[in-house]
PDB file of C-alpha atoms in Angstrom:
ATOM      1  CA  MET Y   1     -22.411   0.848  -1.138  1.00 37.00           C
ATOM      2  CA  GLU Y   2     -22.700   2.597  -4.470  1.00 49.00           C
ATOM      3  CA  GLN Y   3     -22.545   0.449  -7.558  1.00 53.00           C
ATOM      4  CA  GLU Y   4     -19.247   0.936  -9.377  1.00 69.00           C
ATOM      5  CA  ILE Y   5     -19.230   1.826 -13.048  1.00 85.00           C
ATOM      6  CA  ILE Y   6     -17.271  -1.032 -14.599  1.00 89.00           C
ATOM      7  CA  ARG Y   7     -16.092  -1.228 -18.173  1.00 91.00           C
ATOM      8  CA  GLU Y   8     -13.443  -3.155 -20.083  1.00 94.00           C
ATOM      9  CA  ILE Y   9     -10.772  -1.298 -22.017  1.00 93.00           C
ATOM     10  CA  ASP Y  10      -8.102  -2.442 -24.481  1.00 94.00           C
ATOM     11  CA  VAL Y  11      -4.470  -1.476 -23.893  1.00 94.00           C
ATOM     12  CA  GLN Y  12      -1.347  -2.323 -25.868  1.00 92.00           C
ATOM     13  CA  SER Y  13       0.600  -3.428 -22.806  1.00 93.00           C
ATOM     14  CA  VAL Y  14       0.011  -3.687 -19.090  1.00 95.00           C
ATOM     15  CA  MET Y  15       3.724  -3.278 -18.319  1.00 95.00           C
ATOM     16  CA  THR Y  16       4.942   0.276 -17.657  1.00 92.00           C
ATOM     17  CA  LYS Y  17       8.495   1.325 -16.853  1.00 90.00           C
ATOM     18  CA  SER Y  18       8.320   2.441 -13.250  1.00 82.00           C
ATOM     19  CA  SER Y  19       9.268   5.862 -11.922  1.00 73.00           C
ATOM     20  CA  LEU Y  20       9.007   4.555  -8.355  1.00 66.00           C
ATOM     21  CA  PRO Y  21      12.124   4.422  -6.169  1.00 61.00           C
ATOM     22  CA  VAL Y  22      12.038   0.624  -6.324  1.00 62.00           C
ATOM     23  CA  GLY Y  23      12.491   0.796 -10.117  1.00 64.00           C
ATOM     24  CA  GLY Y  24      11.617  -1.935 -12.578  1.00 90.00           C
ATOM     25  CA  TYR Y  25       8.099  -2.099 -13.955  1.00 95.00           C
ATOM     26  CA  SER Y  26       4.776  -0.901 -12.598  1.00 92.00           C
ATOM     27  CA  VAL Y  27       1.738  -3.004 -13.453  1.00 95.00           C
ATOM     28  CA  ASN Y  28      -1.853  -1.961 -12.851  1.00 94.00           C
ATOM     29  CA  PRO Y  29      -4.390  -4.419 -14.284  1.00 97.00           C
ATOM     30  CA  TYR Y  30      -7.174  -1.947 -13.501  1.00 95.00           C
ATOM     31  CA  VAL Y  31      -7.820   1.794 -13.649  1.00 92.00           C
ATOM     32  CA  GLY Y  32      -9.519   3.076 -10.523  1.00 90.00           C
ATOM     33  CA  CYS Y  33     -10.103   1.156  -7.299  1.00 90.00           C
ATOM     34  CA  PRO Y  34     -13.333   0.188  -5.509  1.00 91.00           C
ATOM     35  CA  HIS Y  35     -11.606   0.463  -2.137  1.00 92.00           C
ATOM     36  CA  ALA Y  36     -12.211   4.221  -2.345  1.00 89.00           C
ATOM     37  CA  CYS Y  37      -9.645   5.136   0.301  1.00 91.00           C
ATOM     38  CA  LYS Y  38     -10.269   8.713   1.423  1.00 91.00           C
ATOM     39  CA  TYR Y  39      -6.539   9.475   1.465  1.00 90.00           C
ATOM     40  CA  CYS Y  40      -5.628   7.720  -1.792  1.00 85.00           C
ATOM     41  CA  TYR Y  41      -2.797   9.475  -3.637  1.00 73.00           C
ATOM     42  CA  ALA Y  42      -3.771   7.555  -6.800  1.00 61.00           C
ATOM     43  CA  SER Y  43      -6.940   9.616  -7.177  1.00 59.00           C
ATOM     44  CA  PHE Y  44      -4.819  11.953  -9.322  1.00 61.00           C
ATOM     45  CA  MET Y  45      -5.210   9.336 -12.067  1.00 60.00           C
ATOM     46  CA  LYS Y  46      -8.612  10.808 -12.879  1.00 56.00           C
ATOM     47  CA  ARG Y  47      -6.805  13.627 -14.673  1.00 59.00           C
ATOM     48  CA  PHE Y  48      -5.522  11.165 -17.249  1.00 60.00           C
ATOM     49  CA  THR Y  49      -8.540   8.884 -17.686  1.00 67.00           C
ATOM     50  CA  GLY Y  50     -11.388  11.291 -18.381  1.00 67.00           C
ATOM     51  CA  HIS Y  51     -13.475   9.921 -15.527  1.00 68.00           C
ATOM     52  CA  THR Y  52     -15.755  12.414 -13.819  1.00 67.00           C
ATOM     53  CA  GLU Y  53     -17.087   9.946 -11.247  1.00 73.00           C
ATOM     54  CA  PRO Y  54     -15.800  10.126  -7.667  1.00 75.00           C
ATOM     55  CA  TRP Y  55     -12.656   8.137  -6.951  1.00 72.00           C
ATOM     56  CA  GLY Y  56     -13.771   4.638  -5.992  1.00 75.00           C
ATOM     57  CA  ALA Y  57     -16.954   4.759  -8.077  1.00 81.00           C
ATOM     58  CA  PHE Y  58     -15.439   3.471 -11.327  1.00 87.00           C
ATOM     59  CA  LEU Y  59     -13.206   0.647 -12.471  1.00 92.00           C
ATOM     60  CA  ASP Y  60     -11.692   0.044 -15.894  1.00 92.00           C
ATOM     61  CA  VAL Y  61     -10.733  -3.583 -16.466  1.00 96.00           C
ATOM     62  CA  LYS Y  62      -7.745  -3.832 -18.790  1.00 96.00           C
ATOM     63  CA  ASN Y  63      -7.437  -6.219 -21.718  1.00 97.00           C
ATOM     64  CA  TRP Y  64      -3.905  -6.453 -23.089  1.00 97.00           C
ATOM     65  CA  LYS Y  65      -1.968  -8.445 -25.624  1.00 95.00           C
ATOM     66  CA  PRO Y  66      -0.550 -11.551 -23.948  1.00 95.00           C
ATOM     67  CA  ILE Y  67       3.042 -11.322 -22.740  1.00 95.00           C
ATOM     68  CA  SER Y  68       4.818 -13.481 -25.301  1.00 94.00           C
ATOM     69  CA  ASN Y  69       8.292 -13.410 -23.762  1.00 96.00           C
ATOM     70  CA  PRO Y  70       8.282 -13.452 -19.948  1.00 97.00           C
ATOM     71  CA  HIS Y  71      12.091 -13.673 -19.966  1.00 97.00           C
ATOM     72  CA  LYS Y  72      12.156 -10.049 -21.098  1.00 95.00           C
ATOM     73  CA  TYR Y  73      11.563  -9.245 -17.429  1.00 96.00           C
ATOM     74  CA  ASP Y  74      14.188 -11.562 -15.952  1.00 96.00           C
ATOM     75  CA  GLY Y  75      15.887  -9.859 -13.029  1.00 93.00           C
ATOM     76  CA  GLN Y  76      13.477  -6.912 -13.092  1.00 94.00           C
ATOM     77  CA  ARG Y  77      11.301  -5.848 -10.193  1.00 94.00           C
ATOM     78  CA  ILE Y  78       7.606  -5.843 -11.119  1.00 96.00           C
ATOM     79  CA  VAL Y  79       5.318  -3.909  -8.779  1.00 94.00           C
ATOM     80  CA  ILE Y  80       1.662  -4.932  -9.045  1.00 96.00           C
ATOM     81  CA  GLY Y  81      -0.724  -2.295  -7.750  1.00 93.00           C
ATOM     82  CA  SER Y  82       1.025   1.070  -7.614  1.00 87.00           C
ATOM     83  CA  VAL Y  83      -2.125   3.088  -8.471  1.00 88.00           C
ATOM     84  CA  THR Y  84      -4.812   0.449  -8.010  1.00 93.00           C
ATOM     85  CA  ASP Y  85      -5.283  -2.729  -6.006  1.00 96.00           C
ATOM     86  CA  GLY Y  86      -4.756  -5.738  -8.212  1.00 97.00           C
ATOM     87  CA  TYR Y  87      -6.789  -7.743  -5.720  1.00 98.00           C
ATOM     88  CA  ASN Y  88      -9.777  -5.433  -5.475  1.00 96.00           C
ATOM     89  CA  PRO Y  89     -13.107  -7.302  -5.171  1.00 95.00           C
ATOM     90  CA  CYS Y  90     -13.658  -7.350  -8.948  1.00 95.00           C
ATOM     91  CA  GLU Y  91     -10.467  -9.392  -9.393  1.00 97.00           C
ATOM     92  CA  GLU Y  92     -12.356 -12.399  -8.059  1.00 97.00           C
ATOM     93  CA  TYR Y  93     -14.401 -12.366 -11.284  1.00 97.00           C
ATOM     94  CA  TYR Y  94     -12.140 -10.723 -13.865  1.00 97.00           C
ATOM     95  CA  LYS Y  95      -8.893 -12.440 -12.775  1.00 98.00           C
ATOM     96  CA  ARG Y  96      -6.663  -9.894 -14.519  1.00 98.00           C
ATOM     97  CA  THR Y  97      -3.934 -10.096 -11.883  1.00 98.00           C
ATOM     98  CA  ARG Y  98      -3.990 -13.876 -12.012  1.00 98.00           C
ATOM     99  CA  ARG Y  99      -3.756 -13.706 -15.805  1.00 98.00           C
ATOM    100  CA  LEU Y 100      -0.693 -11.481 -15.466  1.00 98.00           C
ATOM    101  CA  LEU Y 101       1.004 -13.915 -13.083  1.00 98.00           C
ATOM    102  CA  GLU Y 102       0.229 -16.774 -15.447  1.00 98.00           C
ATOM    103  CA  GLN Y 103       1.761 -14.914 -18.387  1.00 98.00           C
ATOM    104  CA  LEU Y 104       4.914 -14.133 -16.390  1.00 98.00           C
ATOM    105  CA  GLN Y 105       5.517 -17.747 -15.412  1.00 97.00           C
ATOM    106  CA  GLY Y 106       9.075 -18.813 -16.182  1.00 97.00           C
ATOM    107  CA  SER Y 107      10.492 -15.341 -15.649  1.00 97.00           C
ATOM    108  CA  SER Y 108      13.040 -14.703 -12.908  1.00 97.00           C
ATOM    109  CA  ALA Y 109      11.414 -11.321 -12.212  1.00 96.00           C
ATOM    110  CA  GLU Y 110      11.046 -10.126  -8.638  1.00 95.00           C
ATOM    111  CA  ILE Y 111       7.333  -9.757  -7.952  1.00 97.00           C
ATOM    112  CA  MET Y 112       6.034  -7.183  -5.492  1.00 95.00           C
ATOM    113  CA  VAL Y 113       2.301  -7.084  -4.735  1.00 97.00           C
ATOM    114  CA  CYS Y 114       0.739  -4.113  -2.916  1.00 96.00           C
ATOM    115  CA  THR Y 115      -2.759  -4.792  -1.614  1.00 98.00           C
ATOM    116  CA  LYS Y 116      -5.380  -4.359   1.085  1.00 98.00           C
ATOM    117  CA  SER Y 117      -7.061  -7.654   0.268  1.00 98.00           C
ATOM    118  CA  ASP Y 118      -6.897 -11.297   1.290  1.00 98.00           C
ATOM    119  CA  LEU Y 119      -7.807 -12.409  -2.251  1.00 98.00           C
ATOM    120  CA  VAL Y 120      -4.069 -12.711  -2.918  1.00 98.00           C
ATOM    121  CA  LEU Y 121      -4.235 -16.047  -1.073  1.00 98.00           C
ATOM    122  CA  ARG Y 122      -5.955 -17.471  -4.159  1.00 98.00           C
ATOM    123  CA  ASP Y 123      -2.770 -16.954  -6.183  1.00 98.00           C
ATOM    124  CA  LEU Y 124      -0.155 -18.310  -3.790  1.00 98.00           C
ATOM    125  CA  ASP Y 125       0.259 -21.266  -6.135  1.00 98.00           C
ATOM    126  CA  LEU Y 126       1.520 -18.951  -8.887  1.00 98.00           C
ATOM    127  CA  LEU Y 127       3.455 -16.563  -6.658  1.00 98.00           C
ATOM    128  CA  LYS Y 128       5.458 -19.398  -5.100  1.00 98.00           C
ATOM    129  CA  ARG Y 129       6.928 -20.207  -8.523  1.00 98.00           C
ATOM    130  CA  PHE Y 130       8.838 -16.923  -8.741  1.00 97.00           C
ATOM    131  CA  PRO Y 131      12.304 -16.757  -7.144  1.00 95.00           C
ATOM    132  CA  LYS Y 132      11.628 -13.488  -5.323  1.00 95.00           C
ATOM    133  CA  VAL Y 133       8.193 -12.414  -4.128  1.00 97.00           C
ATOM    134  CA  THR Y 134       7.044  -9.749  -1.683  1.00 96.00           C
ATOM    135  CA  VAL Y 135       3.414  -9.247  -0.678  1.00 98.00           C
ATOM    136  CA  SER Y 136       2.640  -6.009   1.145  1.00 97.00           C
ATOM    137  CA  TRP Y 137      -0.559  -5.170   3.006  1.00 98.00           C
ATOM    138  CA  SER Y 138      -1.463  -1.619   4.005  1.00 97.00           C
ATOM    139  CA  VAL Y 139      -2.400  -1.555   7.691  1.00 98.00           C
ATOM    140  CA  ASN Y 140      -2.516   1.821   9.422  1.00 98.00           C
ATOM    141  CA  THR Y 141      -4.850   0.984  12.296  1.00 98.00           C
ATOM    142  CA  LEU Y 142      -6.144  -1.874  14.405  1.00 98.00           C
ATOM    143  CA  ASP Y 143      -9.401   0.012  14.950  1.00 98.00           C
ATOM    144  CA  GLU Y 144     -12.032  -1.360  12.580  1.00 98.00           C
ATOM    145  CA  ASP Y 145     -14.253   1.680  13.016  1.00 98.00           C
ATOM    146  CA  PHE Y 146     -11.510   4.018  11.843  1.00 98.00           C
ATOM    147  CA  ARG Y 147     -10.648   1.601   9.037  1.00 98.00           C
ATOM    148  CA  ALA Y 148     -14.283   1.586   7.880  1.00 97.00           C
ATOM    149  CA  ASP Y 149     -14.303   5.392   7.879  1.00 97.00           C
ATOM    150  CA  MET Y 150     -11.255   5.435   5.608  1.00 96.00           C
ATOM    151  CA  ASP Y 151     -11.754   2.629   3.080  1.00 95.00           C
ATOM    152  CA  LYS Y 152     -14.052  -0.092   1.727  1.00 94.00           C
ATOM    153  CA  ALA Y 153     -11.388  -2.789   1.675  1.00 96.00           C
ATOM    154  CA  VAL Y 154     -11.558  -5.955   3.773  1.00 97.00           C
ATOM    155  CA  SER Y 155     -11.197  -5.806   7.540  1.00 98.00           C
ATOM    156  CA  ILE Y 156      -7.851  -5.446   9.237  1.00 98.00           C
ATOM    157  CA  GLU Y 157      -8.246  -8.913  10.717  1.00 98.00           C
ATOM    158  CA  ARG Y 158      -8.652 -10.438   7.258  1.00 98.00           C
ATOM    159  CA  ARG Y 159      -5.541  -8.622   6.048  1.00 98.00           C
ATOM    160  CA  LEU Y 160      -3.508  -9.841   9.008  1.00 98.00           C
ATOM    161  CA  GLU Y 161      -4.698 -13.417   8.577  1.00 98.00           C
ATOM    162  CA  ALA Y 162      -3.726 -13.279   4.892  1.00 98.00           C
ATOM    163  CA  MET Y 163      -0.314 -11.897   5.881  1.00 98.00           C
ATOM    164  CA  LYS Y 164       0.148 -14.763   8.333  1.00 98.00           C
ATOM    165  CA  GLN Y 165      -0.814 -17.433   5.796  1.00 98.00           C
ATOM    166  CA  THR Y 166       1.438 -15.927   3.131  1.00 98.00           C
ATOM    167  CA  TYR Y 167       4.360 -15.752   5.564  1.00 96.00           C
ATOM    168  CA  GLU Y 168       3.810 -19.372   6.552  1.00 96.00           C
ATOM    169  CA  ALA Y 169       3.748 -20.298   2.853  1.00 97.00           C
ATOM    170  CA  GLY Y 170       7.350 -19.094   2.650  1.00 95.00           C
ATOM    171  CA  LEU Y 171       6.850 -15.771   0.877  1.00 96.00           C
ATOM    172  CA  ARG Y 172       8.269 -12.469   2.089  1.00 95.00           C
ATOM    173  CA  THR Y 173       5.635 -10.279   3.676  1.00 96.00           C
ATOM    174  CA  VAL Y 174       5.453  -6.575   4.465  1.00 96.00           C
ATOM    175  CA  CYS Y 175       3.193  -4.712   6.845  1.00 97.00           C
ATOM    176  CA  PHE Y 176       2.979  -1.264   5.266  1.00 97.00           C
ATOM    177  CA  VAL Y 177       1.943   1.089   8.066  1.00 98.00           C
ATOM    178  CA  SER Y 178       0.644   3.742   5.730  1.00 95.00           C
ATOM    179  CA  PRO Y 179      -0.448   6.377   5.921  1.00 96.00           C
ATOM    180  CA  ILE Y 180       0.358   7.082   9.544  1.00 97.00           C
ATOM    181  CA  PHE Y 181      -2.314   9.435  10.888  1.00 98.00           C
ATOM    182  CA  PRO Y 182      -0.754  11.660  13.578  1.00 98.00           C
ATOM    183  CA  GLY Y 183      -2.233  10.878  16.968  1.00 98.00           C
ATOM    184  CA  ILE Y 184      -4.451   8.132  15.523  1.00 98.00           C
ATOM    185  CA  THR Y 185      -2.189   5.423  14.126  1.00 98.00           C
ATOM    186  CA  ASP Y 186      -0.541   3.425  16.923  1.00 98.00           C
ATOM    187  CA  VAL Y 187       2.612   2.281  15.128  1.00 98.00           C
ATOM    188  CA  LYS Y 188       4.011   0.238  17.997  1.00 98.00           C
ATOM    189  CA  ALA Y 189       0.726  -1.615  18.562  1.00 98.00           C
ATOM    190  CA  ILE Y 190       0.663  -2.616  14.896  1.00 98.00           C
ATOM    191  CA  ILE Y 191       4.279  -3.812  14.991  1.00 97.00           C
ATOM    192  CA  GLU Y 192       3.536  -5.901  18.075  1.00 97.00           C
ATOM    193  CA  ARG Y 193       0.505  -7.418  16.347  1.00 97.00           C
ATOM    194  CA  VAL Y 194       2.385  -8.488  13.189  1.00 97.00           C
ATOM    195  CA  CYS Y 195       5.946  -9.092  14.391  1.00 95.00           C
ATOM    196  CA  ASN Y 196       5.640 -12.891  14.269  1.00 94.00           C
ATOM    197  CA  PHE Y 197       4.516 -13.106  10.649  1.00 96.00           C
ATOM    198  CA  THR Y 198       6.044 -10.255   8.727  1.00 96.00           C
ATOM    199  CA  ASP Y 199       9.555  -9.733   7.364  1.00 94.00           C
ATOM    200  CA  LEU Y 200       9.449  -5.963   7.063  1.00 94.00           C
ATOM    201  CA  VAL Y 201       7.449  -3.087   8.504  1.00 96.00           C
ATOM    202  CA  TRP Y 202       7.421  -0.031   6.263  1.00 95.00           C
ATOM    203  CA  LEU Y 203       6.464   3.298   7.799  1.00 96.00           C
ATOM    204  CA  GLU Y 204       5.071   6.175   5.756  1.00 94.00           C
ATOM    205  CA  ASN Y 205       3.571   9.421   6.969  1.00 94.00           C
ATOM    206  CA  LEU Y 206       0.195  10.784   5.927  1.00 95.00           C
ATOM    207  CA  ASN Y 207       0.783  13.162   3.040  1.00 90.00           C
ATOM    208  CA  LEU Y 208      -2.080  15.595   2.574  1.00 89.00           C
ATOM    209  CA  ARG Y 209      -2.228  17.247  -0.797  1.00 78.00           C
ATOM    210  CA  GLY Y 210      -4.633  17.655  -3.653  1.00 74.00           C
ATOM    211  CA  GLN Y 211      -8.352  17.153  -3.455  1.00 77.00           C
ATOM    212  CA  PHE Y 212      -8.437  14.896  -0.400  1.00 86.00           C
ATOM    213  CA  LYS Y 213      -6.660  17.274   1.979  1.00 92.00           C
ATOM    214  CA  GLY Y 214      -9.904  19.084   2.781  1.00 92.00           C
ATOM    215  CA  THR Y 215     -11.718  15.776   3.238  1.00 92.00           C
ATOM    216  CA  ILE Y 216      -9.228  14.472   5.783  1.00 96.00           C
ATOM    217  CA  MET Y 217      -8.921  17.776   7.642  1.00 97.00           C
ATOM    218  CA  SER Y 218     -12.711  17.991   7.959  1.00 97.00           C
ATOM    219  CA  TYR Y 219     -12.853  14.402   9.154  1.00 97.00           C
ATOM    220  CA  VAL Y 220     -10.273  15.034  11.872  1.00 98.00           C
ATOM    221  CA  ARG Y 221     -12.000  18.232  12.964  1.00 98.00           C
ATOM    222  CA  GLU Y 222     -15.295  16.329  13.327  1.00 98.00           C
ATOM    223  CA  LYS Y 223     -14.135  12.980  14.755  1.00 98.00           C
ATOM    224  CA  TYR Y 224     -10.912  13.955  16.561  1.00 98.00           C
ATOM    225  CA  PRO Y 225     -11.309  17.640  17.484  1.00 98.00           C
ATOM    226  CA  ASP Y 226      -8.538  17.449  20.102  1.00 98.00           C
ATOM    227  CA  LEU Y 227      -6.095  16.494  17.342  1.00 98.00           C
ATOM    228  CA  TYR Y 228      -7.120  19.189  14.900  1.00 98.00           C
ATOM    229  CA  PRO Y 229      -4.554  21.756  16.146  1.00 98.00           C
ATOM    230  CA  LEU Y 230      -1.815  19.156  15.577  1.00 98.00           C
ATOM    231  CA  TYR Y 231      -3.003  18.625  11.991  1.00 98.00           C
ATOM    232  CA  GLU Y 232      -3.070  22.389  11.471  1.00 97.00           C
ATOM    233  CA  THR Y 233       0.524  22.556  12.640  1.00 97.00           C
ATOM    234  CA  ILE Y 234       1.701  19.703  10.417  1.00 95.00           C
ATOM    235  CA  TYR Y 235      -0.291  20.271   7.249  1.00 95.00           C
ATOM    236  CA  ASN Y 236      -0.913  24.008   7.147  1.00 94.00           C
ATOM    237  CA  ARG Y 237       2.186  25.305   8.906  1.00 94.00           C
ATOM    238  CA  LYS Y 238       4.442  22.609   7.391  1.00 91.00           C
ATOM    239  CA  ASP Y 239       6.038  21.744  10.710  1.00 93.00           C
ATOM    240  CA  THR Y 240       7.731  18.304  10.693  1.00 91.00           C
ATOM    241  CA  GLY Y 241       8.440  18.237  14.419  1.00 94.00           C
ATOM    242  CA  TYR Y 242       5.864  15.480  14.965  1.00 95.00           C
ATOM    243  CA  TRP Y 243       7.523  13.206  12.398  1.00 94.00           C
ATOM    244  CA  GLN Y 244      10.991  13.885  13.767  1.00 92.00           C
ATOM    245  CA  ALA Y 245       9.821  12.948  17.264  1.00 94.00           C
ATOM    246  CA  LEU Y 246       8.042   9.838  16.000  1.00 95.00           C
ATOM    247  CA  GLU Y 247      11.144   8.764  14.103  1.00 93.00           C
ATOM    248  CA  ARG Y 248      13.229   9.023  17.282  1.00 94.00           C
ATOM    249  CA  GLU Y 249      10.578   7.133  19.221  1.00 96.00           C
ATOM    250  CA  ILE Y 250      10.373   4.268  16.713  1.00 96.00           C
ATOM    251  CA  SER Y 251      14.157   4.091  16.400  1.00 95.00           C
ATOM    252  CA  ALA Y 252      14.460   3.717  20.180  1.00 97.00           C
ATOM    253  CA  TYR Y 253      11.615   1.177  20.227  1.00 97.00           C
ATOM    254  CA  ALA Y 254      13.284  -0.891  17.491  1.00 95.00           C
ATOM    255  CA  SER Y 255      16.593  -0.839  19.350  1.00 95.00           C
ATOM    256  CA  MET Y 256      14.918  -1.910  22.581  1.00 96.00           C
ATOM    257  CA  HIS Y 257      13.285  -4.928  20.907  1.00 94.00           C
ATOM    258  CA  GLY Y 258      16.189  -5.878  18.677  1.00 92.00           C
ATOM    259  CA  TYR Y 259      14.456  -4.997  15.426  1.00 93.00           C
ATOM    260  CA  PRO Y 260      16.813  -3.900  12.647  1.00 91.00           C
ATOM    261  CA  TYR Y 261      15.990  -0.296  11.742  1.00 91.00           C
ATOM    262  CA  ARG Y 262      16.737   1.378   8.428  1.00 88.00           C
ATOM    263  CA  VAL Y 263      15.892   4.689   6.798  1.00 80.00           C
ATOM    264  CA  ASN Y 264      14.898   4.728   3.125  1.00 69.00           C
ATOM    265  CA  ASP Y 265      16.364   1.310   2.440  1.00 64.00           C
ATOM    266  CA  LEU Y 266      14.688  -1.635   0.744  1.00 62.00           C
ATOM    267  CA  PRO Y 267      16.648  -4.803   1.429  1.00 61.00           C
ATOM    268  CA  TYR Y 268      15.525  -8.090  -0.068  1.00 70.00           C
ATOM    269  CA  GLY Y 269      15.389 -11.233   2.006  1.00 70.00           C
ATOM    270  CA  ARG Y 270      13.434 -12.861   4.796  1.00 70.00           C
ATOM    271  CA  SER Y 271      13.713 -11.502   8.316  1.00 71.00           C
ATOM    272  CA  GLU Y 272      16.376 -13.020  10.524  1.00 69.00           C
ATOM    273  CA  HIS Y 273      15.670 -14.663  13.883  1.00 67.00           C
ATOM    274  CA  GLY Y 274      11.969 -13.905  13.478  1.00 76.00           C
ATOM    275  CA  LYS Y 275      12.464 -10.166  13.892  1.00 87.00           C
ATOM    276  CA  PRO Y 276      11.012  -7.857  11.224  1.00 92.00           C
ATOM    277  CA  VAL Y 277      13.116  -5.111   9.686  1.00 90.00           C
ATOM    278  CA  ILE Y 278      11.601  -1.667  10.238  1.00 92.00           C
ATOM    279  CA  VAL Y 279      12.049   0.680   7.297  1.00 90.00           C
ATOM    280  CA  ASN Y 280      11.330   4.392   7.677  1.00 89.00           C
ATOM    281  CA  TYR Y 281      10.010   6.244   4.614  1.00 86.00           C
ATOM    282  CA  PHE Y 282       9.242   9.556   6.338  1.00 80.00           C
ATOM    283  CA  TYR Y 283       9.699  12.850   4.489  1.00 63.00           C
ATOM    284  CA  HIS Y 284       9.164  11.341   1.032  1.00 50.00           C
ATOM    285  CA  GLU Y 285       6.883  14.229   0.099  1.00 45.00           C
ATOM    286  CA  LYS Y 286       9.473  16.859   1.087  1.00 48.00           C
ATOM    287  CA  ILE Y 287       7.513  18.710   3.750  1.00 39.00           C
ATOM    288  CA  ARG Y 288       9.575  21.791   4.547  1.00 35.00           C
ATOM    289  CA  LEU Y 289      11.654  21.254   7.665  1.00 42.00           C
ATOM    290  CA  ASN Y 290      11.593  23.845  10.393  1.00 39.00           C
ATOM    291  CA  ASN Y 291      15.015  25.426  10.662  1.00 33.00           C
ATOM    292  CA  LYS Y 292      15.549  26.388  14.248  1.00 36.00           C
TER     293      LYS Y 292
END
């Protein structure tokens, strides 16, 4: 593993008004991410930071002025980790995400953590003090070999164990099946694996754009040559037929098993009767539909 270039930077504030659909504030205690996911949409951040190193090879650790009035964020949704992972391996030493949670204590903000790590377990003591908390883990495969090809984060098993412990601690959990790789990601197998310890399952399709499109297409051509024509159809011909079929399949599967199924909806609350809510976020990137 290449050694990351790590530096500390000073910022005025770590809180940024969010442009995400979930609204509220977006908080990223770091710039860059050592997980180096090959499909990471956040790699576009390099345009704004001046970094020339490959995505995943650098990390800026933020120092900010302490949050003096946590009540400023009462009732707001605060998303931690929209373009980084607040629980990347360096968090164990730098503790920037923990510092943020400490500074927000007393606020009635809704906290949403997006991660691929089990380090979040360290901070359950702080998270449990907020009235509304969601912890989401990205899991798009149960195949550790494929996972290792795609990212440097912890194993899928460690993520699932962290999800289970967080769920049992009384916090709302999400299994974010993202990105779904056509023909590779087994959505139903993942749902069956996590259904007893997650409140929601979010589904998001693989969106290939920018600099990593060529990387992923080359990977599929080399490792999954039988699937390459399908990827050509989806990502070069802009045909959404695969996603439409998958949506119908998952909708029928959810109905069969009694799982509530929603499209582009983000309800808050724990799952009822031990059945996770399945939320479909397909088409977010506006792939042109085929008009037949």
